[in-house]
mmCIF file of C-alpha atoms in Angstrom:
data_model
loop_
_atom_site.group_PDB
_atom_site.id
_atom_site.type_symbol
_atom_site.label_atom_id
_atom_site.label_comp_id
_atom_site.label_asym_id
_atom_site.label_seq_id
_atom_site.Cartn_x
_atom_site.Cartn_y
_atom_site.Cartn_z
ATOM 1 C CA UNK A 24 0.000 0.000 0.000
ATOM 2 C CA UNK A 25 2.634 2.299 1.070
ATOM 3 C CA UNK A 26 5.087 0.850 -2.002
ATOM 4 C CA UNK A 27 2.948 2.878 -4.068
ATOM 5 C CA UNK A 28 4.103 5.999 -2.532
ATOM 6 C CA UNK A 29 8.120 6.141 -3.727
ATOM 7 C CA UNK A 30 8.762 9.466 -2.081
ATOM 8 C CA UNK A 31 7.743 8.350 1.328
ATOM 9 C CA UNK A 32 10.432 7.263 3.987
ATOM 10 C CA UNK A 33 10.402 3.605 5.723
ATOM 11 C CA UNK A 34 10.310 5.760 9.131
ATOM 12 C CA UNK A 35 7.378 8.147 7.699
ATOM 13 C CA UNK A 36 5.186 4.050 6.989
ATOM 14 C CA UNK A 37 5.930 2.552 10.427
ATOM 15 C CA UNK A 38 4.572 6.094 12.160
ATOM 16 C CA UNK A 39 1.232 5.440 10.133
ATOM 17 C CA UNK A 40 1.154 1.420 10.657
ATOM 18 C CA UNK A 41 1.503 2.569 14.705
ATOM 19 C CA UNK A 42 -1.083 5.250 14.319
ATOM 20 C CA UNK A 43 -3.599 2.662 12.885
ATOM 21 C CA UNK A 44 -2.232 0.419 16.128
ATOM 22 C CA UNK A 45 -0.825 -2.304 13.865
ATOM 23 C CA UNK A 46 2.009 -4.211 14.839
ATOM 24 C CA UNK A 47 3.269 -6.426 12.379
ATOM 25 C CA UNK A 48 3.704 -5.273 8.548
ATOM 26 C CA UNK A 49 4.158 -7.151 4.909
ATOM 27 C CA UNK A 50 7.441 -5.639 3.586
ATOM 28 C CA UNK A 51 7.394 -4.959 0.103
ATOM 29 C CA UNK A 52 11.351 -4.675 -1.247
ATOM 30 C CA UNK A 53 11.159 -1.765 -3.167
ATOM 31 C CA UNK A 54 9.659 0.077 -0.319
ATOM 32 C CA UNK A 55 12.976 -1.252 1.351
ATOM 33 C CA UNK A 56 15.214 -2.655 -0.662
ATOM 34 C CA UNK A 57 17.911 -4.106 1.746
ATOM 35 C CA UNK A 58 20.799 -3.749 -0.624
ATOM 36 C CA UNK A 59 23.231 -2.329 1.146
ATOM 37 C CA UNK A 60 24.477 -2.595 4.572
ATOM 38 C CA UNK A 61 23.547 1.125 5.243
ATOM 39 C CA UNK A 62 19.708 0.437 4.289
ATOM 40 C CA UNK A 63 19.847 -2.628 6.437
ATOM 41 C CA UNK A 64 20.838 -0.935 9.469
ATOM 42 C CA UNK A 65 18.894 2.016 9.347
ATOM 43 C CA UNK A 66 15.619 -0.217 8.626
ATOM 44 C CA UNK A 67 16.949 -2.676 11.799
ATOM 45 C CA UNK A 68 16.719 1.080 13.535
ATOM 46 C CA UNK A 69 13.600 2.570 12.272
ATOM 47 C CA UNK A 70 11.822 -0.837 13.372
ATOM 48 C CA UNK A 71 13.160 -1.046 16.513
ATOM 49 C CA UNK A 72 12.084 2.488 17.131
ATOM 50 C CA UNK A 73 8.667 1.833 15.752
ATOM 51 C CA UNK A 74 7.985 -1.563 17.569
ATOM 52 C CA UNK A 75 6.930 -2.709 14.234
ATOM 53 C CA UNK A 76 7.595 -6.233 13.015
ATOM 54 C CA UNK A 77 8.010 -7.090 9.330
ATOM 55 C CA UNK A 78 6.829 -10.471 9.315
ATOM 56 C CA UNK A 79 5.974 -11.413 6.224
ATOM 57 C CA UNK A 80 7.557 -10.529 3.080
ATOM 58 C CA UNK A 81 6.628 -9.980 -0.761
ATOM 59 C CA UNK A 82 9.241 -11.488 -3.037
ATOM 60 C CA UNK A 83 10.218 -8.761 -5.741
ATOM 61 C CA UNK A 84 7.664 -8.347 -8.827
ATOM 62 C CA UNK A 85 9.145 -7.215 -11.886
ATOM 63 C CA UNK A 86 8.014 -7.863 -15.617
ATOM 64 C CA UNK A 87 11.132 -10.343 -16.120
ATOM 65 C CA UNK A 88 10.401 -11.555 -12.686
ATOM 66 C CA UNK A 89 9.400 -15.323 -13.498
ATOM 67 C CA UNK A 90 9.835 -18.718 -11.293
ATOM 68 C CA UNK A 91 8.335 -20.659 -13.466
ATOM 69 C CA UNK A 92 9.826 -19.669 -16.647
ATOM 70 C CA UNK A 93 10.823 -21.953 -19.294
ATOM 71 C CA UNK A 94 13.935 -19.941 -20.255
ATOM 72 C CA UNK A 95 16.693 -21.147 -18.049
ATOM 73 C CA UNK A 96 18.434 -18.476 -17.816
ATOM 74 C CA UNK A 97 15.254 -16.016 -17.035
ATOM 75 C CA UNK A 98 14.279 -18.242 -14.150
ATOM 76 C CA UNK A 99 18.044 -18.822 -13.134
ATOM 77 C CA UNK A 100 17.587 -14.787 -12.430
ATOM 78 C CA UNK A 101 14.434 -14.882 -11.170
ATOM 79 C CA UNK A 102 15.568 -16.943 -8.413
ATOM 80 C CA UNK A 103 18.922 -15.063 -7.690
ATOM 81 C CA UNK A 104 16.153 -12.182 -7.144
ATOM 82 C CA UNK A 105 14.347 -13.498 -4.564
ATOM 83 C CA UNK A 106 17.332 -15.358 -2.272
ATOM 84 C CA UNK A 107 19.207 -12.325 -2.514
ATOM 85 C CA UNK A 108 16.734 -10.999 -0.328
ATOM 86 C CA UNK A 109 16.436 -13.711 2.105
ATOM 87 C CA UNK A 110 19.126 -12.734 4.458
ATOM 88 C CA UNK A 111 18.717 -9.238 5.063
ATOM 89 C CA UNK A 112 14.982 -9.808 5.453
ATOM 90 C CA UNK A 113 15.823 -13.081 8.168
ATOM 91 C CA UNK A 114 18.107 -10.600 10.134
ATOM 92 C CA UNK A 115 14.785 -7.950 10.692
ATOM 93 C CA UNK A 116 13.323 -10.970 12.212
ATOM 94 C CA UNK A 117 11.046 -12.049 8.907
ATOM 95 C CA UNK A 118 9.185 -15.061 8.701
ATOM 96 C CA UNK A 119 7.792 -16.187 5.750
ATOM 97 C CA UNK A 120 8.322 -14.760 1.935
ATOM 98 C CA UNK A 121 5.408 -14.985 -0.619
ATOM 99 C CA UNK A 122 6.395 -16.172 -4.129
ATOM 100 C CA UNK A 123 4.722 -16.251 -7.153
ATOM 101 C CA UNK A 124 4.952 -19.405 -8.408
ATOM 102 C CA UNK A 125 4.569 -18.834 -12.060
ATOM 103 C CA UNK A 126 4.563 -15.666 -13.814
ATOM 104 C CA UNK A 127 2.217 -14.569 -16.295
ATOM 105 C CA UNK A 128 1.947 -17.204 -19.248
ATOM 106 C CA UNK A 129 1.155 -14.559 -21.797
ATOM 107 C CA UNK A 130 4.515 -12.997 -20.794
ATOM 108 C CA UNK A 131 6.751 -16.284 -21.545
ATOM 109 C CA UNK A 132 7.362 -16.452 -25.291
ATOM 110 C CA UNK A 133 9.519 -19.743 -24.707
ATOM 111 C CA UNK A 134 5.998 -21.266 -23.134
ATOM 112 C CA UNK A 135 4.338 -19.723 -25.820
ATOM 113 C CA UNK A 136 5.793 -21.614 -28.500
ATOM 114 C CA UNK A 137 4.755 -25.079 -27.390
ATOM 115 C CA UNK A 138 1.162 -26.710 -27.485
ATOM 116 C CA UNK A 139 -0.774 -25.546 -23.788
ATOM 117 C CA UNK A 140 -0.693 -28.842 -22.403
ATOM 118 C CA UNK A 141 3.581 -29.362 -22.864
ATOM 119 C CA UNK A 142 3.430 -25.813 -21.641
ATOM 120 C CA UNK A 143 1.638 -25.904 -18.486
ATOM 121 C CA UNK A 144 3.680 -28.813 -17.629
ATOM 122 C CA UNK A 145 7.172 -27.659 -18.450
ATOM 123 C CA UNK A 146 5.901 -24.567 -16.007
ATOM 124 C CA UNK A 147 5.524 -26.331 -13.833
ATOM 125 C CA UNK A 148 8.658 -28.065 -13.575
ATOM 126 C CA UNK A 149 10.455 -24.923 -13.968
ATOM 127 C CA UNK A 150 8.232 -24.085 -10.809
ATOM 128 C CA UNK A 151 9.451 -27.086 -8.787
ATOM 129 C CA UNK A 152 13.339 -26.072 -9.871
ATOM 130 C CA UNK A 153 12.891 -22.674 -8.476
ATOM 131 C CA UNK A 154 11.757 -24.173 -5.593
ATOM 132 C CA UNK A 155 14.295 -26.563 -5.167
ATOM 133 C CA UNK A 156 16.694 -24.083 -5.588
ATOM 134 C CA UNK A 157 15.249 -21.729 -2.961
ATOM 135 C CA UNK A 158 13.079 -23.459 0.130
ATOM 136 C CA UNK A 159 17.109 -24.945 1.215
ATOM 137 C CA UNK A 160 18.053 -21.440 1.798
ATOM 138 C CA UNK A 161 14.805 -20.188 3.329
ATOM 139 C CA UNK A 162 15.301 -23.611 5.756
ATOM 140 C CA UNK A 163 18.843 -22.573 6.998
ATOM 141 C CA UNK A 164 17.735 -18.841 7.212
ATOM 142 C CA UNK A 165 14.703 -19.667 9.411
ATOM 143 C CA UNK A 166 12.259 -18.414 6.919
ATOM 144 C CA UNK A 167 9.094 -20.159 5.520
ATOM 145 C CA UNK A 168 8.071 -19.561 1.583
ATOM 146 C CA UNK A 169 4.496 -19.338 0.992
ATOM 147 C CA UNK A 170 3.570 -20.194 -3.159
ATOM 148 C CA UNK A 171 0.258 -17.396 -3.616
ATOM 149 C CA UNK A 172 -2.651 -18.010 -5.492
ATOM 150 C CA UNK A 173 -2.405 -16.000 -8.541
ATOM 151 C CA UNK A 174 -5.172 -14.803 -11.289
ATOM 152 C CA UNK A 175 -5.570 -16.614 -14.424
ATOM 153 C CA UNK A 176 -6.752 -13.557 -16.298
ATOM 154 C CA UNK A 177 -8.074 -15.783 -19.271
ATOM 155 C CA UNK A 178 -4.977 -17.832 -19.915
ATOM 156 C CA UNK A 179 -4.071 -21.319 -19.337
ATOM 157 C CA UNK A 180 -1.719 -20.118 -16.735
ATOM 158 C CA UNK A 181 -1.107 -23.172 -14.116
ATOM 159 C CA UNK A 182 -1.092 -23.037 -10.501
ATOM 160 C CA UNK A 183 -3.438 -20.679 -9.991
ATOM 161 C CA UNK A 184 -5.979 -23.715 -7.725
ATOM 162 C CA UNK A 185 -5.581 -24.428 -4.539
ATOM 163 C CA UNK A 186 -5.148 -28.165 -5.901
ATOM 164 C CA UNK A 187 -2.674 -27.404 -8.399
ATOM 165 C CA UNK A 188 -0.369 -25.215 -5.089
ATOM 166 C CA UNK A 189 -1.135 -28.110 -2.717
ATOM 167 C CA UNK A 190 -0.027 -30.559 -5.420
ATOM 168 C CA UNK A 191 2.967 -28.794 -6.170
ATOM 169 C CA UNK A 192 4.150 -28.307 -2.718
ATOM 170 C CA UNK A 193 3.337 -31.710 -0.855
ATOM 171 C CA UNK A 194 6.763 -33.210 -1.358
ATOM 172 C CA UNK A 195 8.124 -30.233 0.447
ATOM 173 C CA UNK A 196 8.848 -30.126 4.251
ATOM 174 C CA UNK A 197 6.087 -27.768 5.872
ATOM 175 C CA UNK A 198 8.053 -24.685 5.532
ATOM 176 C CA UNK A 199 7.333 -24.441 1.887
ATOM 177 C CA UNK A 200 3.475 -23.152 2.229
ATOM 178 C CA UNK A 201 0.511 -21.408 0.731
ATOM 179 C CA UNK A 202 -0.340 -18.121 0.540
ATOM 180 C CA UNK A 203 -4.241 -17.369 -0.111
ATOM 181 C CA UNK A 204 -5.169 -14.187 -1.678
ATOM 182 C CA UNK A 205 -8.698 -13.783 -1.450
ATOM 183 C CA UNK A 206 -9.346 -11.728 -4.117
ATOM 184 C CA UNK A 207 -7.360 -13.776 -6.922
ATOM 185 C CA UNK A 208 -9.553 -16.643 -5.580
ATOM 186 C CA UNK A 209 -12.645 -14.841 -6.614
ATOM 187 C CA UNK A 210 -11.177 -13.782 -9.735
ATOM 188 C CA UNK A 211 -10.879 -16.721 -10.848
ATOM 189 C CA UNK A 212 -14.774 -18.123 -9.969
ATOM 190 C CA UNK A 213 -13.232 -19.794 -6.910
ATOM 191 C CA UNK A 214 -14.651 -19.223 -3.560
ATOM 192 C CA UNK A 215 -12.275 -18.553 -0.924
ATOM 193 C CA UNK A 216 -13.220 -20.546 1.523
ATOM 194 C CA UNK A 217 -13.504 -23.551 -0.738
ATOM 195 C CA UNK A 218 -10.103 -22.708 -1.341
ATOM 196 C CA UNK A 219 -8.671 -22.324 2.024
ATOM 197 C CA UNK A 220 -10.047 -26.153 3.000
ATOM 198 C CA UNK A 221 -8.133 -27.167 -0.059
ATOM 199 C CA UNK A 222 -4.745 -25.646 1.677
ATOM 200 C CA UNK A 223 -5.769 -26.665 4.582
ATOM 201 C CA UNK A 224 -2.516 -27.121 6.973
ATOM 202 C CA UNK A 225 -0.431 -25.688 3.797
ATOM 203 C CA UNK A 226 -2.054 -22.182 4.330
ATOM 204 C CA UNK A 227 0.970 -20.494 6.082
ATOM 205 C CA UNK A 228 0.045 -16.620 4.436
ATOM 206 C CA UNK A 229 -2.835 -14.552 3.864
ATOM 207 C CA UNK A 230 -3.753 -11.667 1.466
ATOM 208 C CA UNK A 231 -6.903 -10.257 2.701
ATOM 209 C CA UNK A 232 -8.197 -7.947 0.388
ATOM 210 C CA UNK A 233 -12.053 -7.980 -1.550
ATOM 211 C CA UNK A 234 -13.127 -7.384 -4.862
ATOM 212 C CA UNK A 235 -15.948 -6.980 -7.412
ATOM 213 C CA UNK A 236 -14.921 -10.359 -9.040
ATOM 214 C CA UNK A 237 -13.892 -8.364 -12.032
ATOM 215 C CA UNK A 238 -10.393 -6.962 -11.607
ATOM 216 C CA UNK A 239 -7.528 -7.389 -8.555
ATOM 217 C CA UNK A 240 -9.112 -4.410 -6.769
ATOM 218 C CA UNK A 241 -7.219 -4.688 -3.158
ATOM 219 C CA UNK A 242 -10.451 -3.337 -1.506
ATOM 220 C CA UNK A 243 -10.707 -3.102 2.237
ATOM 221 C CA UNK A 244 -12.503 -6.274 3.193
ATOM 222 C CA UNK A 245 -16.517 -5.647 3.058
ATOM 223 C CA UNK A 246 -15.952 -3.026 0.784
ATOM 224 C CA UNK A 247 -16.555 -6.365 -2.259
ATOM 225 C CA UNK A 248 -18.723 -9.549 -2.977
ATOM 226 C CA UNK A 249 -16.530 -11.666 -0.778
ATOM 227 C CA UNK A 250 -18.789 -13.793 2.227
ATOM 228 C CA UNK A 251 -15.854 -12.652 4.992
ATOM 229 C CA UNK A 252 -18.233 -14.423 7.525
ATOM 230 C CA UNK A 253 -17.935 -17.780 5.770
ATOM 231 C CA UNK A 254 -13.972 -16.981 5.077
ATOM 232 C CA UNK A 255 -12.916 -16.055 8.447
ATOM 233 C CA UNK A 256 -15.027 -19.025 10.064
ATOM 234 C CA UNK A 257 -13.399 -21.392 7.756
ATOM 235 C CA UNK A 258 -9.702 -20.324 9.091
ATOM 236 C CA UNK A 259 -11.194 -20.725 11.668
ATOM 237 C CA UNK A 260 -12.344 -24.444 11.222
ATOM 238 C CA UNK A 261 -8.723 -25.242 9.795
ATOM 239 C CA UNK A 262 -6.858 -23.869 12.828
ATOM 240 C CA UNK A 263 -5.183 -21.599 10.891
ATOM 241 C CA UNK A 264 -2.180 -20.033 12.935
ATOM 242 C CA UNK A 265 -0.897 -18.048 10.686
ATOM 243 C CA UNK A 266 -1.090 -14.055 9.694
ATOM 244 C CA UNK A 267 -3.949 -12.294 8.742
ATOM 245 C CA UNK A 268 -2.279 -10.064 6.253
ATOM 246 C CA UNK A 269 -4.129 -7.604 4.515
ATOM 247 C CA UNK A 270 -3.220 -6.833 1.176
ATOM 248 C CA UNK A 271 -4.917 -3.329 0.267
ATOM 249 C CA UNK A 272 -4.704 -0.781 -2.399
ATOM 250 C CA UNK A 273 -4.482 3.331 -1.179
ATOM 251 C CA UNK A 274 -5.370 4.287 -4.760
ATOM 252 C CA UNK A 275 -7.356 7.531 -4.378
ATOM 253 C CA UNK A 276 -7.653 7.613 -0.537
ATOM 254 C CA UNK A 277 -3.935 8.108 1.365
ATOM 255 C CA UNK A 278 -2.801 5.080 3.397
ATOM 256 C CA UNK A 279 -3.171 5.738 6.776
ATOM 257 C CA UNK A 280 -7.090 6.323 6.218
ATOM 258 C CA UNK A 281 -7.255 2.335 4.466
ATOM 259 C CA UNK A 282 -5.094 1.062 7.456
ATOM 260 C CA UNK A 283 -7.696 2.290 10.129
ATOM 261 C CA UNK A 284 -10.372 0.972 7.979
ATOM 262 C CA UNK A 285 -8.521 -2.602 8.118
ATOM 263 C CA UNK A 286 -7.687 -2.165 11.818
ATOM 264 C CA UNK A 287 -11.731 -1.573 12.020
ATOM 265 C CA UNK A 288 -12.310 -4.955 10.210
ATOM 266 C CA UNK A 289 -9.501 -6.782 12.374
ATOM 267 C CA UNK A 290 -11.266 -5.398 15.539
ATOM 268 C CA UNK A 291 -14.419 -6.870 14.359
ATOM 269 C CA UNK A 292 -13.077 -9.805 13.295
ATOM 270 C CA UNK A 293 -11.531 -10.213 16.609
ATOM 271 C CA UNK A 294 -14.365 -9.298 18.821
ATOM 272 C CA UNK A 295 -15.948 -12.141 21.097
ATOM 273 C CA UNK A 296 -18.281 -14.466 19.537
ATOM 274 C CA UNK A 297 -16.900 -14.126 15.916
#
């Protein structure tokens, strides 16, 4: 939410995250990149000052950003991407870093080129490299990896079910996750809830955000078509420990007015008897 605002400072974002009487924050890299040892420490410093936790984090998105891509050499650099991040996000205290698992089909001319069935499974084996490659240095690090949910938009892009993600993750120990994100769920015609049993003790993340169905609109929750009452009591049902991240867009409104709209939901959410 705050990664959308460039000009503002890592210290300015924790002040507003305390304000709205949140604790614990997604980091997003480009919001604070990490890469050099004078960025490290004076993040390490503005969170300690703030009280602030950044416990989850969002692996980098870029348009060559790809996992799963067919083209060794663009996943080769995909990964490098994301462990280069690892460490200096393990020594803030992180916990768990949300990949995506593929990128976006439409993007990969090397996937392109083959028939969609070859594709889709030569994806997904680039997918399972990646991970290979990556969930060994999360492990030593301390840090979980959490594969999200992503949104189809009218391709045959794989992994975008809760039974393709559970698949593709089983043979991995239980630090290699799932990350839900409601609103790709509905997206896609899925129903979250449906889709969080599916996970079941794979859901390690959460991206909490609603939408009209038609677009990835990052809404405050209630704000959409999503049945939260359903949602929640299914994470409920599943004994789902882990954060309740929300994932929300500023877009016309300025950030610290969305975050006390979220805190509002949390605090409802929270409240005996739900």
């Amino acid at each position: 939410m705050w990664g959308e605002l460039p000009a503002t400072t890592l210290a300015e974002v924790l002040s507003e995250v305390t304000a709205a009487k949140f604790d614990a924050i997604e980091l997003w890299p480009p919001m604070c990149p990490l890469i050099s040892d004078n960025m490290r420490t004076n993040a390490r410093e503005a969170f300690e000052r703030s009280k602030v936790r950044p416990v989850t984090m969002h692996a980098p998105l870029t348009s060559t950003m790809n996992l799963a891509a067919v083209e060794e050499l663009t996943r080769r650099l995909a990964v490098y991407e994301v462990a280069a991040r690892l460490a200096p996000f393990a020594e803030l205290g992180g916990e768990v870093v949300v990949v995506h698992p593929t990128g976006s089909a439409y993007n990969d001319e090397a996937a392109n080129a083959i028939n969609v069935e070859a594709a889709n499974e030569a994806v997904i084996e680039a997918a399972r490299r990646s991970l290979d490659e990556l969930y060994p240095i999360a492990d030593g690090l301390g840090l979980r990896i959490a594969c999200e949910n992503l949104m189809a938009r009218g391709t045959p892009r794989p992994l975008c079910r809760m039974e393709q993600l559970r698949a593709i993750i089983e043979p991995y120990p239980a630090t290699v996750g799932i990350c839900l994100d409601t609103g790709h769920a509905v997206v896609n015609g899925l129903n979250p809830a449906s889709e969080a049993r599916i996970a079941g003790d794979r859901l390690i993340a959460t991206h909490l955000q609603d939408t009209d169905g038609l677009d990835d609109r990052h809404w405050v929750p209630g704000a959409g078509r999503i049945d939260w009452d359903e949602f929640v009591s299914t994470l409920h049902q599943i004994d789902y420990s882990g954060y309740w991240t929300f994932e929300l867009s500023a877009r016309d409104s300025d950030p610290a007015s969305v975050a006390r709209a979220a805190m509002q939901v949390a605090s409802a959410w929270s409240a005996p008897g739900t």
